[in-house]
Amino acid sequence: LVPYSAVGEFFGQPKEDSEKAVTTFSESFDWGAADIEKALRSFLEAFLLPKEAQQIDRILRVFAHAYYHKHVEHCRSSGKEGAGYLK
């Protein structure tokens, strides 16, 4: 069992393993139909963000990439392509 606060610290490290872990973790969410606020809230409820700005930036960059791709995929599959990618 990993402590709640340790997950965010690990995700924010500038190491390849950390980036792969947070990428895999973010891909496990189903955000296709969710707006950005709901998706971000669900993501941030799963672990405690680290306190350093650079670590937070690394984590949110991965979130943004995963959310964008899942949302675009959802828009394409539901026939709403071109209707706007962010709600």
mmCIF file of N, CA and C in Angstrom:
data_model
loop_
_atom_site.group_PDB
_atom_site.id
_atom_site.type_symbol
_atom_site.label_atom_id
_atom_site.label_comp_id
_atom_site.label_asym_id
_atom_site.label_seq_id
_atom_site.Cartn_x
_atom_site.Cartn_y
_atom_site.Cartn_z
ATOM 1 N N LEU A 1 0.847 -1.178 0.000
ATOM 2 C CA LEU A 1 0.000 0.000 0.000
ATOM 3 C C LEU A 1 0.890 1.238 0.000
ATOM 4 N N VAL A 2 0.648 2.140 -0.923
ATOM 5 C CA VAL A 2 1.455 3.355 -1.053
ATOM 6 C C VAL A 2 0.733 4.507 -0.363
ATOM 7 N N PRO A 3 1.441 5.278 0.462
ATOM 8 C CA PRO A 3 0.807 6.423 1.127
ATOM 9 C C PRO A 3 0.270 7.437 0.113
ATOM 10 N N TYR A 4 -0.856 8.028 0.446
ATOM 11 C CA TYR A 4 -1.553 8.998 -0.401
ATOM 12 C C TYR A 4 -0.624 10.118 -0.877
ATOM 13 N N SER A 5 0.184 10.669 0.008
ATOM 14 C CA SER A 5 1.057 11.784 -0.341
ATOM 15 C C SER A 5 2.264 11.339 -1.165
ATOM 16 N N ALA A 6 2.688 10.104 -1.019
ATOM 17 C CA ALA A 6 3.863 9.622 -1.739
ATOM 18 C C ALA A 6 3.598 9.447 -3.233
ATOM 19 N N VAL A 7 2.378 9.195 -3.597
ATOM 20 C CA VAL A 7 2.035 8.991 -5.009
ATOM 21 C C VAL A 7 2.328 10.264 -5.803
ATOM 22 N N GLY A 8 1.853 11.403 -5.324
ATOM 23 C CA GLY A 8 2.097 12.670 -6.008
ATOM 24 C C GLY A 8 3.564 13.009 -6.077
ATOM 25 N N GLU A 9 4.301 12.757 -5.005
ATOM 26 C CA GLU A 9 5.746 13.011 -4.995
ATOM 27 C C GLU A 9 6.436 12.157 -6.066
ATOM 28 N N PHE A 10 6.051 10.896 -6.165
ATOM 29 C CA PHE A 10 6.646 10.020 -7.174
ATOM 30 C C PHE A 10 6.290 10.482 -8.586
ATOM 31 N N PHE A 11 5.016 10.803 -8.807
ATOM 32 C CA PHE A 11 4.584 11.252 -10.127
ATOM 33 C C PHE A 11 5.317 12.507 -10.585
ATOM 34 N N GLY A 12 5.683 13.372 -9.668
ATOM 35 C CA GLY A 12 6.309 14.641 -10.022
ATOM 36 C C GLY A 12 7.805 14.601 -10.234
ATOM 37 N N GLN A 13 8.429 13.464 -9.992
ATOM 38 C CA GLN A 13 9.878 13.369 -10.146
ATOM 39 C C GLN A 13 10.293 13.458 -11.618
ATOM 40 N N PRO A 14 11.461 14.058 -11.884
ATOM 41 C CA PRO A 14 11.930 14.200 -13.277
ATOM 42 C C PRO A 14 12.624 12.935 -13.786
ATOM 43 N N LYS A 15 12.003 11.797 -13.579
ATOM 44 C CA LYS A 15 12.572 10.519 -14.002
ATOM 45 C C LYS A 15 11.638 9.864 -15.003
ATOM 46 N N GLU A 16 12.205 9.058 -15.862
ATOM 47 C CA GLU A 16 11.423 8.379 -16.890
ATOM 48 C C GLU A 16 10.383 7.441 -16.275
ATOM 49 N N ASP A 17 10.750 6.749 -15.197
ATOM 50 C CA ASP A 17 9.804 5.841 -14.530
ATOM 51 C C ASP A 17 8.593 6.594 -13.999
ATOM 52 N N SER A 18 8.838 7.766 -13.438
ATOM 53 C CA SER A 18 7.744 8.576 -12.890
ATOM 54 C C SER A 18 6.815 9.044 -13.990
ATOM 55 N N GLU A 19 7.382 9.479 -15.111
ATOM 56 C CA GLU A 19 6.554 9.945 -16.223
ATOM 57 C C GLU A 19 5.726 8.802 -16.802
ATOM 58 N N LYS A 20 6.323 7.638 -16.926
ATOM 59 C CA LYS A 20 5.577 6.472 -17.424
ATOM 60 C C LYS A 20 4.446 6.104 -16.467
ATOM 61 N N ALA A 21 4.728 6.177 -15.165
ATOM 62 C CA ALA A 21 3.712 5.822 -14.172
ATOM 63 C C ALA A 21 2.532 6.782 -14.210
ATOM 64 N N VAL A 22 2.792 8.083 -14.238
ATOM 65 C CA VAL A 22 1.695 9.052 -14.254
ATOM 66 C C VAL A 22 0.953 8.999 -15.585
ATOM 67 N N THR A 23 1.653 8.704 -16.669
ATOM 68 C CA THR A 23 0.992 8.563 -17.973
ATOM 69 C C THR A 23 0.051 7.361 -17.961
ATOM 70 N N THR A 24 0.533 6.234 -17.485
ATOM 71 C CA THR A 24 -0.303 5.033 -17.399
ATOM 72 C C THR A 24 -1.478 5.260 -16.462
ATOM 73 N N PHE A 25 -1.231 5.924 -15.339
ATOM 74 C CA PHE A 25 -2.287 6.229 -14.381
ATOM 75 C C PHE A 25 -3.346 7.123 -15.016
ATOM 76 N N SER A 26 -2.933 8.163 -15.716
ATOM 77 C CA SER A 26 -3.895 9.094 -16.318
ATOM 78 C C SER A 26 -4.681 8.443 -17.454
ATOM 79 N N GLU A 27 -4.079 7.487 -18.129
ATOM 80 C CA GLU A 27 -4.782 6.792 -19.204
ATOM 81 C C GLU A 27 -5.834 5.816 -18.669
ATOM 82 N N SER A 28 -5.807 5.528 -17.382
ATOM 83 C CA SER A 28 -6.782 4.607 -16.807
ATOM 84 C C SER A 28 -8.141 5.278 -16.555
ATOM 85 N N PHE A 29 -8.205 6.588 -16.663
ATOM 86 C CA PHE A 29 -9.453 7.319 -16.447
ATOM 87 C C PHE A 29 -10.265 7.391 -17.737
ATOM 88 N N ASP A 30 -11.584 7.455 -17.604
ATOM 89 C CA ASP A 30 -12.471 7.603 -18.755
ATOM 90 C C ASP A 30 -13.021 9.029 -18.751
ATOM 91 N N TRP A 31 -12.308 9.924 -19.434
ATOM 92 C CA TRP A 31 -12.679 11.336 -19.444
ATOM 93 C C TRP A 31 -13.317 11.782 -20.749
ATOM 94 N N GLY A 32 -13.603 10.885 -21.638
ATOM 95 C CA GLY A 32 -14.094 11.262 -22.960
ATOM 96 C C GLY A 32 -15.233 12.254 -22.947
ATOM 97 N N ALA A 33 -16.284 11.975 -22.212
ATOM 98 C CA ALA A 33 -17.458 12.839 -22.206
ATOM 99 C C ALA A 33 -17.411 13.899 -21.108
ATOM 100 N N ALA A 34 -16.418 13.834 -20.239
ATOM 101 C CA ALA A 34 -16.343 14.768 -19.113
ATOM 102 C C ALA A 34 -15.785 16.121 -19.544
ATOM 103 N N ASP A 35 -16.279 17.180 -18.914
ATOM 104 C CA ASP A 35 -15.673 18.484 -19.182
ATOM 105 C C ASP A 35 -14.353 18.558 -18.411
ATOM 106 N N ILE A 36 -13.572 19.572 -18.709
ATOM 107 C CA ILE A 36 -12.223 19.677 -18.152
ATOM 108 C C ILE A 36 -12.243 19.754 -16.623
ATOM 109 N N GLU A 37 -13.216 20.441 -16.064
ATOM 110 C CA GLU A 37 -13.278 20.585 -14.611
ATOM 111 C C GLU A 37 -13.521 19.235 -13.929
ATOM 112 N N LYS A 38 -14.486 18.483 -14.419
ATOM 113 C CA LYS A 38 -14.783 17.175 -13.824
ATOM 114 C C LYS A 38 -13.605 16.220 -13.975
ATOM 115 N N ALA A 39 -12.968 16.263 -15.134
ATOM 116 C CA ALA A 39 -11.824 15.386 -15.370
ATOM 117 C C ALA A 39 -10.672 15.739 -14.434
ATOM 118 N N LEU A 40 -10.369 17.018 -14.293
ATOM 119 C CA LEU A 40 -9.276 17.435 -13.419
ATOM 120 C C LEU A 40 -9.581 17.107 -11.961
ATOM 121 N N ARG A 41 -10.820 17.327 -11.547
ATOM 122 C CA ARG A 41 -11.196 17.000 -10.163
ATOM 123 C C ARG A 41 -11.027 15.506 -9.884
ATOM 124 N N SER A 42 -11.483 14.665 -10.800
ATOM 125 C CA SER A 42 -11.363 13.222 -10.579
ATOM 126 C C SER A 42 -9.900 12.797 -10.533
ATOM 127 N N PHE A 43 -9.071 13.411 -11.353
ATOM 128 C CA PHE A 43 -7.642 13.106 -11.382
ATOM 129 C C PHE A 43 -6.972 13.514 -10.069
ATOM 130 N N LEU A 44 -7.265 14.722 -9.604
ATOM 131 C CA LEU A 44 -6.599 15.241 -8.407
ATOM 132 C C LEU A 44 -7.135 14.647 -7.105
ATOM 133 N N GLU A 45 -8.291 14.018 -7.148
ATOM 134 C CA GLU A 45 -8.810 13.341 -5.958
ATOM 135 C C GLU A 45 -8.103 12.010 -5.696
ATOM 136 N N ALA A 46 -7.391 11.516 -6.678
ATOM 137 C CA ALA A 46 -6.760 10.207 -6.567
ATOM 138 C C ALA A 46 -5.422 10.236 -5.818
ATOM 139 N N PHE A 47 -4.816 11.404 -5.683
ATOM 140 C CA PHE A 47 -3.536 11.526 -4.992
ATOM 141 C C PHE A 47 -3.348 12.967 -4.543
ATOM 142 N N LEU A 48 -2.357 13.188 -3.704
ATOM 143 C CA LEU A 48 -2.050 14.512 -3.193
ATOM 144 C C LEU A 48 -0.952 15.130 -4.050
ATOM 145 N N LEU A 49 -1.207 16.317 -4.587
ATOM 146 C CA LEU A 49 -0.193 16.994 -5.392
ATOM 147 C C LEU A 49 1.038 17.315 -4.546
ATOM 148 N N PRO A 50 2.216 17.213 -5.151
ATOM 149 C CA PRO A 50 3.414 17.630 -4.424
ATOM 150 C C PRO A 50 3.407 19.151 -4.253
ATOM 151 N N LYS A 51 4.316 19.658 -3.458
ATOM 152 C CA LYS A 51 4.323 21.084 -3.155
ATOM 153 C C LYS A 51 5.160 21.910 -4.131
ATOM 154 N N GLU A 52 6.066 21.303 -4.854
ATOM 155 C CA GLU A 52 6.938 22.034 -5.773
ATOM 156 C C GLU A 52 6.242 22.312 -7.100
ATOM 157 N N ALA A 53 6.404 23.532 -7.591
ATOM 158 C CA ALA A 53 5.747 23.957 -8.827
ATOM 159 C C ALA A 53 6.192 23.134 -10.032
ATOM 160 N N GLN A 54 7.470 22.789 -10.109
ATOM 161 C CA GLN A 54 7.956 21.996 -11.248
ATOM 162 C C GLN A 54 7.331 20.603 -11.259
ATOM 163 N N GLN A 55 7.149 20.024 -10.083
ATOM 164 C CA GLN A 55 6.534 18.703 -10.004
ATOM 165 C C GLN A 55 5.067 18.781 -10.410
ATOM 166 N N ILE A 56 4.381 19.800 -9.952
ATOM 167 C CA ILE A 56 2.974 19.991 -10.320
ATOM 168 C C ILE A 56 2.856 20.185 -11.822
ATOM 169 N N ASP A 57 3.764 20.961 -12.395
ATOM 170 C CA ASP A 57 3.756 21.200 -13.838
ATOM 171 C C ASP A 57 3.920 19.899 -14.615
ATOM 172 N N ARG A 58 4.830 19.047 -14.188
ATOM 173 C CA ARG A 58 5.036 17.759 -14.875
ATOM 174 C C ARG A 58 3.764 16.912 -14.856
ATOM 175 N N ILE A 59 3.118 16.871 -13.701
ATOM 176 C CA ILE A 59 1.908 16.061 -13.548
ATOM 177 C C ILE A 59 0.770 16.627 -14.391
ATOM 178 N N LEU A 60 0.571 17.939 -14.343
ATOM 179 C CA LEU A 60 -0.533 18.548 -15.091
ATOM 180 C C LEU A 60 -0.300 18.508 -16.600
ATOM 181 N N ARG A 61 0.938 18.522 -17.019
ATOM 182 C CA ARG A 61 1.235 18.393 -18.447
ATOM 183 C C ARG A 61 0.793 17.022 -18.962
ATOM 184 N N VAL A 62 1.045 15.990 -18.182
ATOM 185 C CA VAL A 62 0.616 14.636 -18.559
ATOM 186 C C VAL A 62 -0.911 14.547 -18.545
ATOM 187 N N PHE A 63 -1.541 15.132 -17.532
ATOM 188 C CA PHE A 63 -3.006 15.148 -17.466
ATOM 189 C C PHE A 63 -3.588 15.823 -18.707
ATOM 190 N N ALA A 64 -3.060 16.994 -19.058
ATOM 191 C CA ALA A 64 -3.588 17.749 -20.196
ATOM 192 C C ALA A 64 -3.478 16.947 -21.488
ATOM 193 N N HIS A 65 -2.368 16.298 -21.677
ATOM 194 C CA HIS A 65 -2.167 15.487 -22.879
ATOM 195 C C HIS A 65 -3.170 14.331 -22.924
ATOM 196 N N ALA A 66 -3.323 13.629 -21.800
ATOM 197 C CA ALA A 66 -4.249 12.489 -21.750
ATOM 198 C C ALA A 66 -5.691 12.947 -21.935
ATOM 199 N N TYR A 67 -6.076 14.041 -21.273
ATOM 200 C CA TYR A 67 -7.451 14.534 -21.392
ATOM 201 C C TYR A 67 -7.750 14.945 -22.828
ATOM 202 N N TYR A 68 -6.852 15.679 -23.431
ATOM 203 C CA TYR A 68 -7.068 16.146 -24.807
ATOM 204 C C TYR A 68 -7.280 14.960 -25.746
ATOM 205 N N HIS A 69 -6.410 13.985 -25.676
ATOM 206 C CA HIS A 69 -6.524 12.844 -26.590
ATOM 207 C C HIS A 69 -7.784 12.021 -26.346
ATOM 208 N N LYS A 70 -8.155 11.830 -25.091
ATOM 209 C CA LYS A 70 -9.387 11.079 -24.806
ATOM 210 C C LYS A 70 -10.623 11.859 -25.241
ATOM 211 N N HIS A 71 -10.583 13.161 -25.065
ATOM 212 C CA HIS A 71 -11.736 13.989 -25.432
ATOM 213 C C HIS A 71 -11.898 14.060 -26.956
ATOM 214 N N VAL A 72 -10.809 14.220 -27.668
ATOM 215 C CA VAL A 72 -10.847 14.236 -29.138
ATOM 216 C C VAL A 72 -11.352 12.893 -29.653
ATOM 217 N N GLU A 73 -10.865 11.814 -29.067
ATOM 218 C CA GLU A 73 -11.306 10.471 -29.450
ATOM 219 C C GLU A 73 -12.816 10.318 -29.236
ATOM 220 N N HIS A 74 -13.309 10.803 -28.103
ATOM 221 C CA HIS A 74 -14.734 10.735 -27.799
ATOM 222 C C HIS A 74 -15.544 11.549 -28.812
ATOM 223 N N CYS A 75 -15.071 12.741 -29.141
ATOM 224 C CA CYS A 75 -15.784 13.585 -30.112
ATOM 225 C C CYS A 75 -15.855 12.903 -31.479
ATOM 226 N N ARG A 76 -14.766 12.273 -31.881
ATOM 227 C CA ARG A 76 -14.752 11.578 -33.172
ATOM 228 C C ARG A 76 -15.707 10.391 -33.166
ATOM 229 N N SER A 77 -15.686 9.609 -32.105
ATOM 230 C CA SER A 77 -16.513 8.398 -32.069
ATOM 231 C C SER A 77 -17.995 8.708 -31.892
ATOM 232 N N SER A 78 -18.316 9.858 -31.331
ATOM 233 C CA SER A 78 -19.726 10.200 -31.127
ATOM 234 C C SER A 78 -20.275 11.080 -32.255
ATOM 235 N N GLY A 79 -19.469 11.327 -33.277
ATOM 236 C CA GLY A 79 -19.929 12.118 -34.418
ATOM 237 C C GLY A 79 -19.917 13.611 -34.184
ATOM 238 N N LYS A 80 -19.243 14.055 -33.147
ATOM 239 C CA LYS A 80 -19.191 15.483 -32.830
ATOM 240 C C LYS A 80 -17.867 16.113 -33.232
ATOM 241 N N GLU A 81 -17.144 15.462 -34.128
ATOM 242 C CA GLU A 81 -15.840 15.969 -34.536
ATOM 243 C C GLU A 81 -16.002 17.360 -35.164
ATOM 244 N N GLY A 82 -15.147 18.271 -34.773
ATOM 245 C CA GLY A 82 -15.214 19.627 -35.292
ATOM 246 C C GLY A 82 -16.138 20.520 -34.502
ATOM 247 N N ALA A 83 -16.862 19.968 -33.530
ATOM 248 C CA ALA A 83 -17.803 20.750 -32.733
ATOM 249 C C ALA A 83 -17.090 21.468 -31.592
ATOM 250 N N GLY A 84 -15.816 21.232 -31.451
ATOM 251 C CA GLY A 84 -15.047 21.831 -30.351
ATOM 252 C C GLY A 84 -14.503 20.725 -29.490
ATOM 253 N N TYR A 85 -13.275 20.865 -29.103
ATOM 254 C CA TYR A 85 -12.640 19.799 -28.356
ATOM 255 C C TYR A 85 -12.734 19.978 -26.862
ATOM 256 N N LEU A 86 -12.896 21.184 -26.390
ATOM 257 C CA LEU A 86 -13.035 21.413 -24.966
ATOM 258 C C LEU A 86 -14.405 21.951 -24.661
ATOM 259 N N LYS A 87 -15.002 21.462 -23.600
ATOM 260 C CA LYS A 87 -16.323 21.937 -23.208
ATOM 261 C C LYS A 87 -16.178 22.995 -22.156
#
